[in-house]
């Protein structure tokens, strides 16, 4: 069984775990003050879509954090859209970690499955159904995908992989700065 086939066979499990941990009660959760503040920020920047798209949301480096909130505000159903984006980002985190583990340890297929499953079942301190964590999830996802591209480059891939990794690391930092410690420690990997 190839590594890519193993990753695809894990997808139903990952979708099930995401729905079980996040999705069962996602529609029951409203917004917290941070979510509402970012939606107000999106409303304040709605009249200037291009400039507002990259305006700092909170901290100076959080220039991409507002994008999901702009999309949610524009949808007319902000809570539903934020929950959907949060659930998708949660699922993609598990898939990305699975892919990274398969790239790092191709002979250990079970390790990739376990890592992906653990990410999908590890909830974040009372934020399981809260879009507050959306920015952090997106930042972590961007960083994990950057690591996948770095591993591809190290394994003889094209320079394009390294370029994409650099772009994704910057995207991660400009979404939230939560991945900065991991970025600093990544060369040890």
mmCIF file of C-alpha atoms in Angstrom:
data_model
loop_
_atom_site.group_PDB
_atom_site.id
_atom_site.type_symbol
_atom_site.label_atom_id
_atom_site.label_comp_id
_atom_site.label_asym_id
_atom_site.label_seq_id
_atom_site.Cartn_x
_atom_site.Cartn_y
_atom_site.Cartn_z
ATOM 1 C CA UNK A 1 0.000 0.000 0.000
ATOM 2 C CA UNK A 2 1.525 3.345 -0.988
ATOM 3 C CA UNK A 3 1.783 6.332 1.326
ATOM 4 C CA UNK A 4 -0.668 8.393 -0.743
ATOM 5 C CA UNK A 5 -3.201 5.570 -0.663
ATOM 6 C CA UNK A 6 -2.840 5.362 3.095
ATOM 7 C CA UNK A 7 -3.538 9.099 3.365
ATOM 8 C CA UNK A 8 -6.696 8.821 1.246
ATOM 9 C CA UNK A 9 -7.980 5.854 3.228
ATOM 10 C CA UNK A 10 -7.660 7.944 6.404
ATOM 11 C CA UNK A 11 -9.908 10.696 5.049
ATOM 12 C CA UNK A 12 -13.228 9.103 6.127
ATOM 13 C CA UNK A 13 -11.834 8.627 9.641
ATOM 14 C CA UNK A 14 -10.615 12.222 9.740
ATOM 15 C CA UNK A 15 -13.979 13.555 8.556
ATOM 16 C CA UNK A 16 -15.743 11.409 11.165
ATOM 17 C CA UNK A 17 -13.436 12.629 13.961
ATOM 18 C CA UNK A 18 -13.865 16.256 12.910
ATOM 19 C CA UNK A 19 -17.642 15.944 12.895
ATOM 20 C CA UNK A 20 -17.600 14.109 16.210
ATOM 21 C CA UNK A 21 -15.353 16.536 18.068
ATOM 22 C CA UNK A 22 -16.258 19.813 16.386
ATOM 23 C CA UNK A 23 -19.361 19.394 14.300
ATOM 24 C CA UNK A 24 -21.928 17.921 16.673
ATOM 25 C CA UNK A 25 -22.348 21.150 18.604
ATOM 26 C CA UNK A 26 -20.899 23.746 16.239
ATOM 27 C CA UNK A 27 -24.281 25.252 15.428
ATOM 28 C CA UNK A 28 -25.073 25.635 19.133
ATOM 29 C CA UNK A 29 -22.192 28.008 19.773
ATOM 30 C CA UNK A 30 -22.549 31.724 19.201
ATOM 31 C CA UNK A 31 -19.827 34.309 19.097
ATOM 32 C CA UNK A 32 -17.481 35.322 21.873
ATOM 33 C CA UNK A 33 -16.349 38.908 22.334
ATOM 34 C CA UNK A 34 -13.200 38.381 20.218
ATOM 35 C CA UNK A 35 -15.242 36.995 17.319
ATOM 36 C CA UNK A 36 -17.722 39.846 17.583
ATOM 37 C CA UNK A 37 -14.875 42.374 17.720
ATOM 38 C CA UNK A 38 -13.383 40.940 14.524
ATOM 39 C CA UNK A 39 -16.788 41.050 12.828
ATOM 40 C CA UNK A 40 -17.098 44.719 13.829
ATOM 41 C CA UNK A 41 -13.603 45.206 12.417
ATOM 42 C CA UNK A 42 -14.791 43.560 9.159
ATOM 43 C CA UNK A 43 -17.864 45.789 9.104
ATOM 44 C CA UNK A 44 -15.673 48.875 9.578
ATOM 45 C CA UNK A 45 -13.486 47.808 6.648
ATOM 46 C CA UNK A 46 -16.313 46.693 4.345
ATOM 47 C CA UNK A 47 -16.366 50.050 2.539
ATOM 48 C CA UNK A 48 -12.686 49.685 1.557
ATOM 49 C CA UNK A 49 -12.380 46.058 0.441
ATOM 50 C CA UNK A 50 -8.851 46.083 -0.974
ATOM 51 C CA UNK A 51 -7.274 48.229 1.728
ATOM 52 C CA UNK A 52 -9.370 46.632 4.449
ATOM 53 C CA UNK A 53 -8.451 43.146 3.311
ATOM 54 C CA UNK A 54 -4.872 43.637 4.494
ATOM 55 C CA UNK A 55 -5.459 46.029 7.389
ATOM 56 C CA UNK A 56 -4.054 44.895 10.723
ATOM 57 C CA UNK A 57 -6.650 43.133 12.869
ATOM 58 C CA UNK A 58 -5.488 43.615 16.435
ATOM 59 C CA UNK A 59 -1.703 43.261 16.277
ATOM 60 C CA UNK A 60 0.408 44.840 13.513
ATOM 61 C CA UNK A 61 1.410 41.464 12.056
ATOM 62 C CA UNK A 62 -2.166 40.162 11.828
ATOM 63 C CA UNK A 63 -2.795 41.488 8.339
ATOM 64 C CA UNK A 64 -4.485 38.314 7.042
ATOM 65 C CA UNK A 65 -6.477 37.443 10.163
ATOM 66 C CA UNK A 66 -9.469 39.489 9.071
ATOM 67 C CA UNK A 67 -10.041 37.682 5.759
ATOM 68 C CA UNK A 68 -12.333 34.953 7.193
ATOM 69 C CA UNK A 69 -14.260 37.593 9.121
ATOM 70 C CA UNK A 70 -14.673 39.749 6.014
ATOM 71 C CA UNK A 71 -16.037 36.700 4.185
ATOM 72 C CA UNK A 72 -18.329 35.883 7.109
ATOM 73 C CA UNK A 73 -19.614 39.453 7.363
ATOM 74 C CA UNK A 74 -20.254 39.605 3.611
ATOM 75 C CA UNK A 75 -22.187 36.306 3.690
ATOM 76 C CA UNK A 76 -25.071 37.528 5.813
ATOM 77 C CA UNK A 77 -24.681 34.431 8.040
ATOM 78 C CA UNK A 78 -21.459 35.231 9.899
ATOM 79 C CA UNK A 79 -21.757 32.644 12.686
ATOM 80 C CA UNK A 80 -22.485 29.814 10.257
ATOM 81 C CA UNK A 81 -19.697 30.823 7.870
ATOM 82 C CA UNK A 82 -17.163 31.207 10.693
ATOM 83 C CA UNK A 83 -18.109 27.790 12.083
ATOM 84 C CA UNK A 84 -17.823 26.211 8.619
ATOM 85 C CA UNK A 85 -14.404 27.797 8.040
ATOM 86 C CA UNK A 86 -13.338 26.681 11.507
ATOM 87 C CA UNK A 87 -14.453 23.095 10.869
ATOM 88 C CA UNK A 88 -12.735 22.994 7.485
ATOM 89 C CA UNK A 89 -9.515 24.371 8.964
ATOM 90 C CA UNK A 90 -9.719 21.792 11.761
ATOM 91 C CA UNK A 91 -10.064 18.942 9.254
ATOM 92 C CA UNK A 92 -7.264 20.311 7.086
ATOM 93 C CA UNK A 93 -4.935 20.433 10.109
ATOM 94 C CA UNK A 94 -5.326 16.683 10.564
ATOM 95 C CA UNK A 95 -4.812 16.028 6.860
ATOM 96 C CA UNK A 96 -1.741 18.294 6.742
ATOM 97 C CA UNK A 97 -0.131 16.652 9.747
ATOM 98 C CA UNK A 98 -0.825 13.236 8.228
ATOM 99 C CA UNK A 99 0.881 14.355 5.001
ATOM 100 C CA UNK A 100 3.854 15.809 6.898
ATOM 101 C CA UNK A 101 4.331 12.610 8.898
ATOM 102 C CA UNK A 102 4.118 10.519 5.717
ATOM 103 C CA UNK A 103 6.764 12.754 4.135
ATOM 104 C CA UNK A 104 9.056 12.532 7.162
ATOM 105 C CA UNK A 105 8.498 8.838 7.963
ATOM 106 C CA UNK A 106 7.338 7.090 4.773
ATOM 107 C CA UNK A 107 7.821 3.596 6.215
ATOM 108 C CA UNK A 108 5.702 4.326 9.317
ATOM 109 C CA UNK A 109 2.182 4.630 7.877
ATOM 110 C CA UNK A 110 0.498 4.106 11.242
ATOM 111 C CA UNK A 111 2.385 7.061 12.689
ATOM 112 C CA UNK A 112 0.813 9.412 10.149
ATOM 113 C CA UNK A 113 -2.667 8.083 10.895
ATOM 114 C CA UNK A 114 -2.132 8.422 14.646
ATOM 115 C CA UNK A 115 -0.761 11.968 14.337
ATOM 116 C CA UNK A 116 -3.683 13.102 12.177
ATOM 117 C CA UNK A 117 -6.214 11.501 14.523
ATOM 118 C CA UNK A 118 -4.611 13.054 17.591
ATOM 119 C CA UNK A 119 -4.708 16.532 16.072
ATOM 120 C CA UNK A 120 -8.378 16.123 15.243
ATOM 121 C CA UNK A 121 -9.294 15.005 18.750
ATOM 122 C CA UNK A 122 -7.097 17.440 20.691
ATOM 123 C CA UNK A 123 -9.362 20.305 21.627
ATOM 124 C CA UNK A 124 -8.079 23.730 22.515
ATOM 125 C CA UNK A 125 -8.982 24.867 26.041
ATOM 126 C CA UNK A 126 -12.714 25.517 25.816
ATOM 127 C CA UNK A 127 -12.437 26.731 22.230
ATOM 128 C CA UNK A 128 -13.683 23.547 20.591
ATOM 129 C CA UNK A 129 -16.585 25.241 18.857
ATOM 130 C CA UNK A 130 -15.335 28.798 18.986
ATOM 131 C CA UNK A 131 -14.158 30.635 15.886
ATOM 132 C CA UNK A 132 -11.746 32.539 18.150
ATOM 133 C CA UNK A 133 -9.265 29.771 17.349
ATOM 134 C CA UNK A 134 -9.843 30.080 13.576
ATOM 135 C CA UNK A 135 -6.891 32.408 13.055
ATOM 136 C CA UNK A 136 -4.600 30.145 15.046
ATOM 137 C CA UNK A 137 -5.803 27.088 13.131
ATOM 138 C CA UNK A 138 -5.170 28.816 9.814
ATOM 139 C CA UNK A 139 -1.738 29.968 10.944
ATOM 140 C CA UNK A 140 -0.795 26.452 12.082
ATOM 141 C CA UNK A 141 -2.185 24.971 8.862
ATOM 142 C CA UNK A 142 -0.146 27.355 6.723
ATOM 143 C CA UNK A 143 2.968 26.476 8.718
ATOM 144 C CA UNK A 144 2.394 22.705 8.443
ATOM 145 C CA UNK A 145 1.927 22.956 4.678
ATOM 146 C CA UNK A 146 5.120 25.043 4.523
ATOM 147 C CA UNK A 147 6.933 22.209 6.316
ATOM 148 C CA UNK A 148 5.582 19.721 3.782
ATOM 149 C CA UNK A 149 7.038 21.828 0.959
ATOM 150 C CA UNK A 150 10.386 22.113 2.793
ATOM 151 C CA UNK A 151 10.556 18.331 3.197
ATOM 152 C CA UNK A 152 9.800 17.932 -0.514
ATOM 153 C CA UNK A 153 12.593 20.380 -1.337
ATOM 154 C CA UNK A 154 15.060 18.612 0.983
ATOM 155 C CA UNK A 155 14.175 15.310 -0.693
ATOM 156 C CA UNK A 156 15.232 16.636 -4.082
ATOM 157 C CA UNK A 157 12.249 18.719 -5.042
ATOM 158 C CA UNK A 158 12.360 21.827 -7.157
ATOM 159 C CA UNK A 159 13.145 25.307 -5.893
ATOM 160 C CA UNK A 160 9.448 26.059 -6.341
ATOM 161 C CA UNK A 161 8.770 23.982 -3.204
ATOM 162 C CA UNK A 162 11.131 26.158 -1.175
ATOM 163 C CA UNK A 163 9.565 29.314 -2.608
ATOM 164 C CA UNK A 164 6.062 28.091 -1.671
ATOM 165 C CA UNK A 165 7.309 27.194 1.813
ATOM 166 C CA UNK A 166 8.646 30.711 2.304
ATOM 167 C CA UNK A 167 5.389 32.210 1.098
ATOM 168 C CA UNK A 168 3.373 30.009 3.461
ATOM 169 C CA UNK A 169 5.592 30.789 6.457
ATOM 170 C CA UNK A 170 5.040 34.495 5.844
ATOM 171 C CA UNK A 171 1.316 33.899 5.400
ATOM 172 C CA UNK A 172 1.318 32.052 8.721
ATOM 173 C CA UNK A 173 3.045 34.911 10.541
ATOM 174 C CA UNK A 174 0.755 37.515 8.992
ATOM 175 C CA UNK A 175 -2.339 35.507 9.950
ATOM 176 C CA UNK A 176 -1.346 35.228 13.611
ATOM 177 C CA UNK A 177 2.061 35.226 15.191
ATOM 178 C CA UNK A 178 1.288 32.008 17.071
ATOM 179 C CA UNK A 179 3.550 29.872 14.881
ATOM 180 C CA UNK A 180 6.672 32.004 15.414
ATOM 181 C CA UNK A 181 8.206 29.696 18.067
ATOM 182 C CA UNK A 182 7.613 26.686 15.821
ATOM 183 C CA UNK A 183 9.117 28.538 12.848
ATOM 184 C CA UNK A 184 12.233 29.319 14.894
ATOM 185 C CA UNK A 185 12.562 25.672 15.955
ATOM 186 C CA UNK A 186 11.709 24.175 12.529
ATOM 187 C CA UNK A 187 15.325 23.936 11.320
ATOM 188 C CA UNK A 188 15.959 21.424 14.113
ATOM 189 C CA UNK A 189 13.404 19.142 12.448
#
